[in-house]
Amino acid sequence: MRLITVRLEKIKSNFYAKIPSVIADSLHLKSNEEIEISIHSEPMFAQGSFWDEPFNEIDSIQLDLSKDIHTINKYNKLYIPQKFRFFFPKTGSDFILNTNIGNIRTHITASGYFSAGMQGWFKINGPIDFNDKISIKSLDDDKFNYELIYIDD
């Protein structure tokens, strides 16, 4: 057995352990795979000194569009990388995106795209360029209202 150090992050009132990618790659870890983590506490940990550093909840994400421009512009759908999908409701559950053209009811598909209701948004804002940025901000804790902010460079 080998001991490794993982970093905990609090996201939306839940804690997630970040495993170094070199470890994840060497162990061939996959999403939703279960692993065992042993907690070894020291007296100072039990007294609470471990929690001096504040945790910040994530309330927005920024998407790198540079690798997906063709799909975005051709099919009017926006890809959400796996690492950001925790930020949204489960696959197929509708939510509201507040945008510059009004509210759009959409959902994330099993392949990680917003496509439902997005055609009008792309007609007004497209075509998207690889330098452009999209930021999505959560507007509530219920994972139902989000704001989509498009910044064209």
Short mmCIF file of N, CA and C in Angstrom, two decimals, residues 7-132:
data_model
loop_
_atom_site.label_atom_id
_atom_site.label_comp_id
_atom_site.label_asym_id
_atom_site.label_seq_id
_atom_site.Cartn_x
_atom_site.Cartn_y
_atom_site.Cartn_z
N ARG A 7 -6.19 16.51 -2.18
CA ARG A 7 -6.66 17.83 -1.76
C ARG A 7 -8.18 17.82 -1.76
N LEU A 8 -8.77 18.29 -0.68
CA LEU A 8 -10.23 18.38 -0.59
C LEU A 8 -10.68 19.76 -1.03
N GLU A 9 -11.78 19.78 -1.78
CA GLU A 9 -12.41 21.04 -2.16
C GLU A 9 -13.89 20.96 -1.86
N LYS A 10 -14.43 22.04 -1.35
CA LYS A 10 -15.87 22.10 -1.06
C LYS A 10 -16.55 22.78 -2.23
N ILE A 11 -17.49 22.09 -2.82
CA ILE A 11 -18.24 22.62 -3.95
C ILE A 11 -19.71 22.40 -3.68
N LYS A 12 -20.46 23.49 -3.57
CA LYS A 12 -21.90 23.41 -3.32
C LYS A 12 -22.21 22.54 -2.11
N SER A 13 -21.58 22.78 -1.00
CA SER A 13 -21.80 22.10 0.27
C SER A 13 -21.37 20.64 0.28
N ASN A 14 -20.65 20.18 -0.71
CA ASN A 14 -20.11 18.82 -0.76
C ASN A 14 -18.60 18.89 -0.85
N PHE A 15 -17.92 17.90 -0.30
CA PHE A 15 -16.47 17.83 -0.38
C PHE A 15 -16.06 16.84 -1.46
N TYR A 16 -15.05 17.21 -2.25
CA TYR A 16 -14.53 16.36 -3.30
C TYR A 16 -13.02 16.23 -3.11
N ALA A 17 -12.51 15.04 -3.31
CA ALA A 17 -11.07 14.79 -3.19
C ALA A 17 -10.46 14.87 -4.58
N LYS A 18 -9.42 15.68 -4.72
CA LYS A 18 -8.69 15.78 -5.98
C LYS A 18 -7.48 14.86 -5.91
N ILE A 19 -7.44 13.91 -6.81
CA ILE A 19 -6.33 12.96 -6.87
C ILE A 19 -5.39 13.43 -7.97
N PRO A 20 -4.10 13.49 -7.70
CA PRO A 20 -3.16 13.94 -8.74
C PRO A 20 -3.32 13.11 -10.02
N SER A 21 -3.28 13.79 -11.16
CA SER A 21 -3.52 13.10 -12.43
C SER A 21 -2.51 11.99 -12.69
N VAL A 22 -1.27 12.13 -12.25
CA VAL A 22 -0.28 11.07 -12.46
C VAL A 22 -0.71 9.79 -11.74
N ILE A 23 -1.34 9.92 -10.57
CA ILE A 23 -1.84 8.77 -9.83
C ILE A 23 -3.07 8.19 -10.52
N ALA A 24 -4.00 9.07 -10.89
CA ALA A 24 -5.23 8.62 -11.56
C ALA A 24 -4.91 7.89 -12.85
N ASP A 25 -3.96 8.43 -13.62
CA ASP A 25 -3.56 7.78 -14.89
C ASP A 25 -2.91 6.43 -14.65
N SER A 26 -2.01 6.35 -13.67
CA SER A 26 -1.30 5.10 -13.43
C SER A 26 -2.22 4.01 -12.87
N LEU A 27 -3.27 4.41 -12.16
CA LEU A 27 -4.23 3.44 -11.63
C LEU A 27 -5.41 3.21 -12.56
N HIS A 28 -5.43 3.93 -13.69
CA HIS A 28 -6.50 3.82 -14.69
C HIS A 28 -7.87 4.09 -14.05
N LEU A 29 -7.95 5.14 -13.24
CA LEU A 29 -9.20 5.49 -12.58
C LEU A 29 -10.19 6.05 -13.59
N LYS A 30 -11.46 5.75 -13.35
CA LYS A 30 -12.53 6.22 -14.22
C LYS A 30 -13.53 7.01 -13.39
N SER A 31 -14.33 7.80 -14.05
CA SER A 31 -15.36 8.57 -13.38
C SER A 31 -16.33 7.63 -12.64
N ASN A 32 -16.75 8.04 -11.47
CA ASN A 32 -17.68 7.29 -10.62
C ASN A 32 -17.10 5.99 -10.06
N GLU A 33 -15.81 5.77 -10.17
CA GLU A 33 -15.18 4.59 -9.60
C GLU A 33 -14.94 4.84 -8.11
N GLU A 34 -15.14 3.84 -7.30
CA GLU A 34 -14.94 3.98 -5.87
C GLU A 34 -13.51 3.63 -5.49
N ILE A 35 -12.95 4.42 -4.57
CA ILE A 35 -11.62 4.14 -4.04
C ILE A 35 -11.70 4.24 -2.52
N GLU A 36 -10.73 3.67 -1.85
CA GLU A 36 -10.66 3.77 -0.39
C GLU A 36 -9.68 4.85 0.00
N ILE A 37 -10.08 5.67 0.96
CA ILE A 37 -9.19 6.68 1.51
C ILE A 37 -9.17 6.49 3.01
N SER A 38 -7.99 6.37 3.58
CA SER A 38 -7.85 6.26 5.03
C SER A 38 -7.60 7.62 5.62
N ILE A 39 -8.31 7.94 6.69
CA ILE A 39 -8.14 9.22 7.38
C ILE A 39 -7.29 8.95 8.63
N HIS A 40 -6.16 9.62 8.71
CA HIS A 40 -5.29 9.51 9.87
C HIS A 40 -5.26 10.86 10.55
N SER A 41 -5.95 10.95 11.69
CA SER A 41 -6.02 12.25 12.34
C SER A 41 -4.95 12.39 13.41
N GLU A 42 -4.54 13.61 13.57
CA GLU A 42 -3.58 13.96 14.60
C GLU A 42 -4.35 14.76 15.65
N PRO A 43 -3.80 14.89 16.86
CA PRO A 43 -4.51 15.64 17.90
C PRO A 43 -4.94 17.04 17.46
N MET A 44 -4.10 17.76 16.72
CA MET A 44 -4.46 19.10 16.30
C MET A 44 -5.65 19.08 15.36
N PHE A 45 -5.75 18.05 14.53
CA PHE A 45 -6.89 17.93 13.62
C PHE A 45 -8.18 17.79 14.42
N ALA A 46 -8.15 16.97 15.44
CA ALA A 46 -9.34 16.75 16.26
C ALA A 46 -9.76 18.02 16.99
N GLN A 47 -8.82 18.93 17.24
CA GLN A 47 -9.14 20.18 17.93
C GLN A 47 -9.60 21.27 16.97
N GLY A 48 -9.61 20.99 15.71
CA GLY A 48 -10.16 21.95 14.75
C GLY A 48 -9.17 22.88 14.09
N SER A 49 -7.89 22.80 14.39
CA SER A 49 -6.94 23.72 13.79
C SER A 49 -6.77 23.46 12.29
N PHE A 50 -7.26 22.34 11.82
CA PHE A 50 -7.17 22.00 10.41
C PHE A 50 -8.05 22.91 9.55
N TRP A 51 -9.05 23.56 10.15
CA TRP A 51 -10.06 24.28 9.39
C TRP A 51 -9.83 25.79 9.39
N ASP A 52 -8.61 26.24 9.62
CA ASP A 52 -8.33 27.66 9.63
C ASP A 52 -8.51 28.30 8.26
N GLU A 53 -8.23 27.57 7.22
CA GLU A 53 -8.32 28.11 5.87
C GLU A 53 -9.76 28.04 5.38
N PRO A 54 -10.34 29.16 4.93
CA PRO A 54 -11.74 29.14 4.48
C PRO A 54 -11.88 28.43 3.13
N PHE A 55 -13.04 27.83 2.93
CA PHE A 55 -13.36 27.19 1.67
C PHE A 55 -14.27 28.12 0.87
N ASN A 56 -14.07 28.19 -0.42
CA ASN A 56 -14.91 29.01 -1.28
C ASN A 56 -15.74 28.10 -2.17
N GLU A 57 -17.05 28.32 -2.16
CA GLU A 57 -17.91 27.55 -3.05
C GLU A 57 -17.80 28.12 -4.46
N ILE A 58 -17.90 27.26 -5.43
CA ILE A 58 -17.83 27.69 -6.82
C ILE A 58 -19.20 28.17 -7.24
N ASP A 59 -19.28 29.42 -7.72
CA ASP A 59 -20.57 29.93 -8.19
C ASP A 59 -20.54 30.27 -9.68
N SER A 60 -19.38 30.05 -10.33
CA SER A 60 -19.33 30.26 -11.77
C SER A 60 -18.20 29.43 -12.37
N ILE A 61 -18.34 29.16 -13.66
CA ILE A 61 -17.31 28.45 -14.41
C ILE A 61 -17.04 29.21 -15.70
N GLN A 62 -15.85 29.04 -16.26
CA GLN A 62 -15.52 29.64 -17.55
C GLN A 62 -15.10 28.53 -18.49
N LEU A 63 -15.67 28.54 -19.69
CA LEU A 63 -15.43 27.48 -20.66
C LEU A 63 -14.37 27.88 -21.67
N ASP A 64 -13.48 26.95 -21.97
CA ASP A 64 -12.49 27.11 -23.03
C ASP A 64 -13.13 26.59 -24.31
N LEU A 65 -13.42 27.48 -25.23
CA LEU A 65 -14.13 27.10 -26.46
C LEU A 65 -13.20 26.71 -27.60
N SER A 66 -11.91 26.88 -27.43
CA SER A 66 -10.97 26.76 -28.54
C SER A 66 -10.95 25.40 -29.22
N LYS A 67 -11.27 24.33 -28.49
CA LYS A 67 -11.18 22.98 -29.08
C LYS A 67 -12.48 22.50 -29.69
N ASP A 68 -13.56 23.26 -29.54
CA ASP A 68 -14.87 22.76 -29.95
C ASP A 68 -15.61 23.73 -30.88
N ILE A 69 -14.90 24.66 -31.51
CA ILE A 69 -15.53 25.71 -32.31
C ILE A 69 -16.37 25.15 -33.45
N HIS A 70 -15.87 24.17 -34.16
CA HIS A 70 -16.60 23.62 -35.31
C HIS A 70 -17.96 23.07 -34.87
N THR A 71 -17.98 22.25 -33.84
CA THR A 71 -19.23 21.66 -33.35
C THR A 71 -20.17 22.74 -32.84
N ILE A 72 -19.64 23.70 -32.11
CA ILE A 72 -20.46 24.79 -31.56
C ILE A 72 -21.18 25.52 -32.69
N ASN A 73 -20.46 25.94 -33.68
CA ASN A 73 -21.04 26.74 -34.76
C ASN A 73 -21.90 25.94 -35.73
N LYS A 74 -21.53 24.71 -36.00
CA LYS A 74 -22.29 23.92 -36.96
C LYS A 74 -23.59 23.38 -36.38
N TYR A 75 -23.56 22.94 -35.13
CA TYR A 75 -24.72 22.27 -34.55
C TYR A 75 -25.44 23.07 -33.48
N ASN A 76 -24.99 24.31 -33.23
CA ASN A 76 -25.63 25.17 -32.23
C ASN A 76 -25.77 24.50 -30.87
N LYS A 77 -24.68 23.91 -30.42
CA LYS A 77 -24.69 23.31 -29.09
C LYS A 77 -23.38 23.63 -28.38
N LEU A 78 -23.47 23.71 -27.08
CA LEU A 78 -22.35 24.14 -26.25
C LEU A 78 -21.90 22.97 -25.39
N TYR A 79 -20.62 22.60 -25.49
CA TYR A 79 -20.07 21.46 -24.76
C TYR A 79 -19.65 21.86 -23.35
N ILE A 80 -20.05 21.04 -22.38
CA ILE A 80 -19.64 21.22 -20.99
C ILE A 80 -18.69 20.07 -20.64
N PRO A 81 -17.40 20.36 -20.40
CA PRO A 81 -16.46 19.30 -20.06
C PRO A 81 -16.89 18.54 -18.80
N GLN A 82 -16.50 17.30 -18.71
CA GLN A 82 -16.86 16.43 -17.59
C GLN A 82 -16.53 17.07 -16.25
N LYS A 83 -15.41 17.77 -16.16
CA LYS A 83 -14.99 18.35 -14.88
C LYS A 83 -15.93 19.44 -14.38
N PHE A 84 -16.81 19.98 -15.25
CA PHE A 84 -17.74 21.02 -14.84
C PHE A 84 -19.19 20.54 -14.72
N ARG A 85 -19.46 19.30 -15.03
CA ARG A 85 -20.86 18.85 -15.05
C ARG A 85 -21.49 18.77 -13.67
N PHE A 86 -20.67 18.66 -12.61
CA PHE A 86 -21.21 18.67 -11.25
C PHE A 86 -21.97 19.97 -10.97
N PHE A 87 -21.63 21.02 -11.70
CA PHE A 87 -22.16 22.36 -11.50
C PHE A 87 -23.63 22.46 -11.90
N PHE A 88 -24.11 21.52 -12.71
CA PHE A 88 -25.45 21.56 -13.29
C PHE A 88 -26.31 20.41 -12.76
N PRO A 89 -27.63 20.48 -13.01
CA PRO A 89 -28.48 19.35 -12.63
C PRO A 89 -28.09 18.09 -13.41
N LYS A 90 -28.58 16.96 -12.95
CA LYS A 90 -28.23 15.70 -13.61
C LYS A 90 -28.68 15.70 -15.07
N THR A 91 -28.08 14.83 -15.85
CA THR A 91 -28.36 14.71 -17.28
C THR A 91 -29.85 14.62 -17.54
N GLY A 92 -30.34 15.43 -18.47
CA GLY A 92 -31.73 15.41 -18.86
C GLY A 92 -32.67 16.26 -18.02
N SER A 93 -32.20 16.80 -16.90
CA SER A 93 -33.04 17.65 -16.05
C SER A 93 -32.97 19.09 -16.55
N ASP A 94 -34.13 19.66 -16.83
CA ASP A 94 -34.17 21.02 -17.36
C ASP A 94 -33.75 22.06 -16.33
N PHE A 95 -33.17 23.14 -16.81
CA PHE A 95 -32.85 24.30 -16.00
C PHE A 95 -32.94 25.54 -16.90
N ILE A 96 -32.86 26.71 -16.30
CA ILE A 96 -33.01 27.97 -17.03
C ILE A 96 -31.65 28.66 -17.16
N LEU A 97 -31.33 29.06 -18.39
CA LEU A 97 -30.15 29.89 -18.66
C LEU A 97 -30.64 31.30 -18.95
N ASN A 98 -30.27 32.25 -18.12
CA ASN A 98 -30.56 33.66 -18.40
C ASN A 98 -29.50 34.15 -19.36
N THR A 99 -29.90 34.65 -20.53
CA THR A 99 -28.96 35.08 -21.56
C THR A 99 -29.31 36.48 -22.06
N ASN A 100 -28.50 36.99 -22.97
CA ASN A 100 -28.76 38.30 -23.56
C ASN A 100 -29.98 38.30 -24.48
N ILE A 101 -30.54 37.14 -24.82
CA ILE A 101 -31.75 37.10 -25.64
C ILE A 101 -32.97 36.65 -24.84
N GLY A 102 -32.81 36.50 -23.54
CA GLY A 102 -33.90 36.05 -22.69
C GLY A 102 -33.58 34.72 -22.03
N ASN A 103 -34.57 34.15 -21.38
CA ASN A 103 -34.38 32.88 -20.68
C ASN A 103 -34.53 31.71 -21.64
N ILE A 104 -33.63 30.74 -21.49
CA ILE A 104 -33.66 29.53 -22.31
C ILE A 104 -33.80 28.33 -21.38
N ARG A 105 -34.81 27.50 -21.62
CA ARG A 105 -34.95 26.25 -20.87
C ARG A 105 -34.15 25.19 -21.62
N THR A 106 -33.17 24.61 -20.96
CA THR A 106 -32.30 23.63 -21.60
C THR A 106 -31.92 22.55 -20.60
N HIS A 107 -31.05 21.65 -21.00
CA HIS A 107 -30.53 20.59 -20.13
C HIS A 107 -29.22 20.09 -20.73
N ILE A 108 -28.49 19.32 -19.94
CA ILE A 108 -27.26 18.70 -20.44
C ILE A 108 -27.60 17.31 -20.95
N THR A 109 -27.13 17.03 -22.17
CA THR A 109 -27.35 15.70 -22.74
C THR A 109 -26.36 14.70 -22.14
N ALA A 110 -26.56 13.44 -22.41
CA ALA A 110 -25.65 12.40 -21.91
C ALA A 110 -24.23 12.60 -22.43
N SER A 111 -24.09 13.24 -23.59
CA SER A 111 -22.76 13.49 -24.15
C SER A 111 -22.17 14.83 -23.71
N GLY A 112 -22.88 15.56 -22.83
CA GLY A 112 -22.31 16.76 -22.23
C GLY A 112 -22.60 18.07 -22.95
N TYR A 113 -23.64 18.13 -23.77
CA TYR A 113 -23.96 19.35 -24.50
C TYR A 113 -25.23 20.01 -24.01
N PHE A 114 -25.27 21.37 -24.12
CA PHE A 114 -26.53 22.12 -24.08
C PHE A 114 -26.93 22.22 -25.53
N SER A 115 -28.09 21.77 -25.88
CA SER A 115 -28.54 21.97 -27.25
C SER A 115 -29.98 22.45 -27.29
N ALA A 116 -30.84 21.94 -26.43
CA ALA A 116 -32.24 22.33 -26.43
C ALA A 116 -32.38 23.83 -26.21
N GLY A 117 -33.10 24.49 -27.10
CA GLY A 117 -33.37 25.92 -26.96
C GLY A 117 -32.23 26.85 -27.32
N MET A 118 -31.10 26.34 -27.74
CA MET A 118 -29.92 27.18 -27.96
C MET A 118 -29.83 27.78 -29.37
N GLN A 119 -30.65 27.33 -30.31
CA GLN A 119 -30.53 27.79 -31.69
C GLN A 119 -30.71 29.30 -31.80
N GLY A 120 -31.69 29.87 -31.12
CA GLY A 120 -31.91 31.31 -31.16
C GLY A 120 -30.73 32.09 -30.60
N TRP A 121 -30.14 31.57 -29.53
CA TRP A 121 -28.97 32.23 -28.94
C TRP A 121 -27.81 32.27 -29.93
N PHE A 122 -27.58 31.15 -30.62
CA PHE A 122 -26.49 31.10 -31.59
C PHE A 122 -26.76 31.99 -32.81
N LYS A 123 -28.02 32.16 -33.21
CA LYS A 123 -28.35 33.06 -34.33
C LYS A 123 -27.98 34.50 -34.00
N ILE A 124 -28.22 34.91 -32.76
CA ILE A 124 -27.92 36.28 -32.35
C ILE A 124 -26.43 36.46 -32.06
N ASN A 125 -25.80 35.50 -31.41
CA ASN A 125 -24.42 35.66 -30.93
C ASN A 125 -23.35 35.03 -31.80
N GLY A 126 -23.73 34.16 -32.73
CA GLY A 126 -22.75 33.42 -33.52
C GLY A 126 -22.22 34.20 -34.69
N PRO A 127 -21.24 33.68 -35.39
CA PRO A 127 -20.49 32.47 -35.05
C PRO A 127 -19.50 32.74 -33.90
N ILE A 128 -19.25 31.71 -33.14
CA ILE A 128 -18.34 31.79 -32.00
C ILE A 128 -16.91 31.62 -32.51
N ASP A 129 -15.99 32.39 -31.98
CA ASP A 129 -14.58 32.33 -32.36
C ASP A 129 -13.77 31.66 -31.25
N PHE A 130 -12.62 31.09 -31.58
CA PHE A 130 -11.82 30.37 -30.58
C PHE A 130 -11.31 31.28 -29.46
N ASN A 131 -11.24 32.58 -29.65
CA ASN A 131 -10.81 33.50 -28.60
C ASN A 131 -11.95 33.92 -27.66
N ASP A 132 -13.18 33.66 -28.05
CA ASP A 132 -14.33 34.07 -27.26
C ASP A 132 -14.41 33.29 -25.96
#
